[in-house]
Amino acid sequence: MTALREGARLRLDYSAQSLWRLDRMIDDIRRERPPYPAVADVLRGFGAYAGEVIVRQTGAEWLATGGEHWIRTPDGRLWDPIDEARRCFAGDGSLRLLCRDATAAANGF
């Protein structure tokens, strides 16, 4: 898949802005129409990266329950960045917006 090969050159720095690049990469992958199983691990990695961005920006923590991984922000809210990456692939999500919302919630906005 062209998008994944090109994505190997992405520079990710754990900034909220880097999530915009991942959203675009997921859009590019979706346009190539690969079967979900072919990209499931990549999407999981993108979601985990987005979760780590949230952790670093908000002081959140990772939680694992029932085989799922969540982020709990200091305000007690739970976020599922791995599922958000799957939703992005389905055309109904954004890692950048998830981070924006989690960061705003953690900061009391």
PDB file of C-alpha atoms in Angstrom:
ATOM      1  CA  MET A   1       0.000   0.000   0.000  1.00  0.00           C
ATOM      2  CA  THR A   2       1.434   3.282  -1.126  1.00  0.00           C
ATOM      3  CA  ALA A   3       0.131   5.283   1.827  1.00  0.00           C
ATOM      4  CA  LEU A   4       1.802   2.993   4.350  1.00  0.00           C
ATOM      5  CA  ARG A   5       5.126   3.085   2.532  1.00  0.00           C
ATOM      6  CA  GLU A   6       4.977   6.865   2.405  1.00  0.00           C
ATOM      7  CA  GLY A   7       3.883   6.941   6.031  1.00  0.00           C
ATOM      8  CA  ALA A   8       7.107   5.233   7.046  1.00  0.00           C
ATOM      9  CA  ARG A   9       8.743   8.611   6.475  1.00  0.00           C
ATOM     10  CA  LEU A  10       6.421  10.426   8.888  1.00  0.00           C
ATOM     11  CA  ARG A  11       8.139  12.338  11.644  1.00  0.00           C
ATOM     12  CA  LEU A  12       6.140  12.066  14.820  1.00  0.00           C
ATOM     13  CA  ASP A  13       7.095  14.129  17.867  1.00  0.00           C
ATOM     14  CA  TYR A  14       4.232  13.448  20.317  1.00  0.00           C
ATOM     15  CA  SER A  15       2.695  16.841  19.624  1.00  0.00           C
ATOM     16  CA  ALA A  16      -1.006  17.388  19.078  1.00  0.00           C
ATOM     17  CA  GLN A  17      -0.105  18.730  15.626  1.00  0.00           C
ATOM     18  CA  SER A  18       1.440  15.381  14.679  1.00  0.00           C
ATOM     19  CA  LEU A  19      -2.006  13.807  15.017  1.00  0.00           C
ATOM     20  CA  TRP A  20      -3.154  15.853  12.041  1.00  0.00           C
ATOM     21  CA  ARG A  21      -0.547  13.975   9.978  1.00  0.00           C
ATOM     22  CA  LEU A  22      -1.883  10.650  11.250  1.00  0.00           C
ATOM     23  CA  ASP A  23      -5.462  11.629  10.408  1.00  0.00           C
ATOM     24  CA  ARG A  24      -4.300  12.406   6.862  1.00  0.00           C
ATOM     25  CA  MET A  25      -2.374   9.137   6.664  1.00  0.00           C
ATOM     26  CA  ILE A  26      -5.466   7.177   7.735  1.00  0.00           C
ATOM     27  CA  ASP A  27      -7.516   9.048   5.108  1.00  0.00           C
ATOM     28  CA  ASP A  28      -4.939   8.092   2.465  1.00  0.00           C
ATOM     29  CA  ILE A  29      -4.999   4.454   3.569  1.00  0.00           C
ATOM     30  CA  ARG A  30      -8.818   4.396   3.511  1.00  0.00           C
ATOM     31  CA  ARG A  31      -8.845   5.767  -0.051  1.00  0.00           C
ATOM     32  CA  GLU A  32      -6.782   2.769  -1.153  1.00  0.00           C
ATOM     33  CA  ARG A  33      -9.578   0.527   0.227  1.00  0.00           C
ATOM     34  CA  PRO A  34      -7.529  -2.198   1.869  1.00  0.00           C
ATOM     35  CA  PRO A  35      -9.405  -4.810   3.889  1.00  0.00           C
ATOM     36  CA  TYR A  36      -9.531  -3.899   7.575  1.00  0.00           C
ATOM     37  CA  PRO A  37      -7.477  -6.946   8.692  1.00  0.00           C
ATOM     38  CA  ALA A  38      -4.606  -5.740   6.480  1.00  0.00           C
ATOM     39  CA  VAL A  39      -4.350  -2.446   8.378  1.00  0.00           C
ATOM     40  CA  ALA A  40      -5.637  -3.384  11.843  1.00  0.00           C
ATOM     41  CA  ASP A  41      -2.185  -3.476  13.458  1.00  0.00           C
ATOM     42  CA  VAL A  42      -1.174  -0.159  11.903  1.00  0.00           C
ATOM     43  CA  LEU A  43      -4.376   1.470  13.139  1.00  0.00           C
ATOM     44  CA  ARG A  44      -3.780   0.055  16.606  1.00  0.00           C
ATOM     45  CA  GLY A  45      -0.307   1.594  16.565  1.00  0.00           C
ATOM     46  CA  PHE A  46      -1.670   4.951  15.420  1.00  0.00           C
ATOM     47  CA  GLY A  47      -4.257   4.858  18.196  1.00  0.00           C
ATOM     48  CA  ALA A  48      -1.637   3.950  20.791  1.00  0.00           C
ATOM     49  CA  TYR A  49       0.520   6.842  19.593  1.00  0.00           C
ATOM     50  CA  ALA A  50      -2.454   9.220  19.905  1.00  0.00           C
ATOM     51  CA  GLY A  51      -3.080   7.919  23.407  1.00  0.00           C
ATOM     52  CA  GLU A  52       0.510   8.603  24.365  1.00  0.00           C
ATOM     53  CA  VAL A  53       0.182  12.158  23.040  1.00  0.00           C
ATOM     54  CA  ILE A  54      -2.812  12.623  25.353  1.00  0.00           C
ATOM     55  CA  VAL A  55      -0.922  11.079  28.285  1.00  0.00           C
ATOM     56  CA  ARG A  56       2.019  13.425  27.792  1.00  0.00           C
ATOM     57  CA  GLN A  57      -0.121  16.523  27.345  1.00  0.00           C
ATOM     58  CA  THR A  58      -2.562  15.967  30.188  1.00  0.00           C
ATOM     59  CA  GLY A  59      -0.857  13.759  32.760  1.00  0.00           C
ATOM     60  CA  ALA A  60      -3.368  11.018  31.926  1.00  0.00           C
ATOM     61  CA  GLU A  61      -2.679   7.349  32.523  1.00  0.00           C
ATOM     62  CA  TRP A  62      -3.152   4.173  30.515  1.00  0.00           C
ATOM     63  CA  LEU A  63      -5.664   1.600  31.748  1.00  0.00           C
ATOM     64  CA  ALA A  64      -6.076  -1.933  30.466  1.00  0.00           C
ATOM     65  CA  THR A  65      -9.307  -3.768  31.073  1.00  0.00           C
ATOM     66  CA  GLY A  66     -10.715  -6.812  29.343  1.00  0.00           C
ATOM     67  CA  GLY A  67      -8.074  -6.674  26.626  1.00  0.00           C
ATOM     68  CA  GLU A  68      -8.901  -3.058  25.784  1.00  0.00           C
ATOM     69  CA  HIS A  69      -6.650  -0.074  26.447  1.00  0.00           C
ATOM     70  CA  TRP A  70      -8.030   3.253  27.598  1.00  0.00           C
ATOM     71  CA  ILE A  71      -6.706   6.628  28.688  1.00  0.00           C
ATOM     72  CA  ARG A  72      -7.979   8.156  31.914  1.00  0.00           C
ATOM     73  CA  THR A  73      -7.422  11.903  32.097  1.00  0.00           C
ATOM     74  CA  PRO A  74      -6.968  13.620  35.469  1.00  0.00           C
ATOM     75  CA  ASP A  75     -10.648  14.649  35.433  1.00  0.00           C
ATOM     76  CA  GLY A  76     -11.583  10.935  35.520  1.00  0.00           C
ATOM     77  CA  ARG A  77     -12.889  10.711  31.953  1.00  0.00           C
ATOM     78  CA  LEU A  78     -12.036   7.671  29.843  1.00  0.00           C
ATOM     79  CA  TRP A  79     -10.893   7.917  26.231  1.00  0.00           C
ATOM     80  CA  ASP A  80     -10.349   5.149  23.673  1.00  0.00           C
ATOM     81  CA  PRO A  81      -7.749   6.313  21.153  1.00  0.00           C
ATOM     82  CA  ILE A  82      -7.328   2.872  19.600  1.00  0.00           C
ATOM     83  CA  ASP A  83     -11.018   2.696  18.756  1.00  0.00           C
ATOM     84  CA  GLU A  84     -10.820   6.281  17.489  1.00  0.00           C
ATOM     85  CA  ALA A  85      -8.167   5.186  14.973  1.00  0.00           C
ATOM     86  CA  ARG A  86     -10.567   2.456  13.803  1.00  0.00           C
ATOM     87  CA  ARG A  87     -13.320   5.061  13.506  1.00  0.00           C
ATOM     88  CA  CYS A  88     -10.974   7.259  11.446  1.00  0.00           C
ATOM     89  CA  PHE A  89     -10.455   4.366   9.056  1.00  0.00           C
ATOM     90  CA  ALA A  90     -14.240   3.994   8.812  1.00  0.00           C
ATOM     91  CA  GLY A  91     -14.475   7.712   7.967  1.00  0.00           C
ATOM     92  CA  ASP A  92     -16.025   8.786  11.266  1.00  0.00           C
ATOM     93  CA  GLY A  93     -13.282   9.892  13.633  1.00  0.00           C
ATOM     94  CA  SER A  94     -10.247  12.082  14.194  1.00  0.00           C
ATOM     95  CA  LEU A  95      -7.238  11.466  16.396  1.00  0.00           C
ATOM     96  CA  ARG A  96      -6.515  15.204  16.376  1.00  0.00           C
ATOM     97  CA  LEU A  97     -10.010  16.067  17.582  1.00  0.00           C
ATOM     98  CA  LEU A  98      -9.924  13.322  20.210  1.00  0.00           C
ATOM     99  CA  CYS A  99      -6.723  14.844  21.588  1.00  0.00           C
ATOM    100  CA  ARG A 100      -8.229  18.330  21.477  1.00  0.00           C
ATOM    101  CA  ASP A 101     -11.296  17.180  23.395  1.00  0.00           C
ATOM    102  CA  ALA A 102      -9.319  15.160  25.952  1.00  0.00           C
ATOM    103  CA  THR A 103      -6.893  18.024  26.517  1.00  0.00           C
ATOM    104  CA  ALA A 104      -9.701  20.567  26.895  1.00  0.00           C
ATOM    105  CA  ALA A 105     -11.574  18.299  29.313  1.00  0.00           C
ATOM    106  CA  ALA A 106      -8.451  17.706  31.385  1.00  0.00           C
ATOM    107  CA  ASN A 107      -7.844  21.464  31.561  1.00  0.00           C
ATOM    108  CA  GLY A 108     -11.409  22.190  32.638  1.00  0.00           C
ATOM    109  CA  PHE A 109     -12.662  23.735  29.390  1.00  0.00           C
TER     110      PHE A 109
END
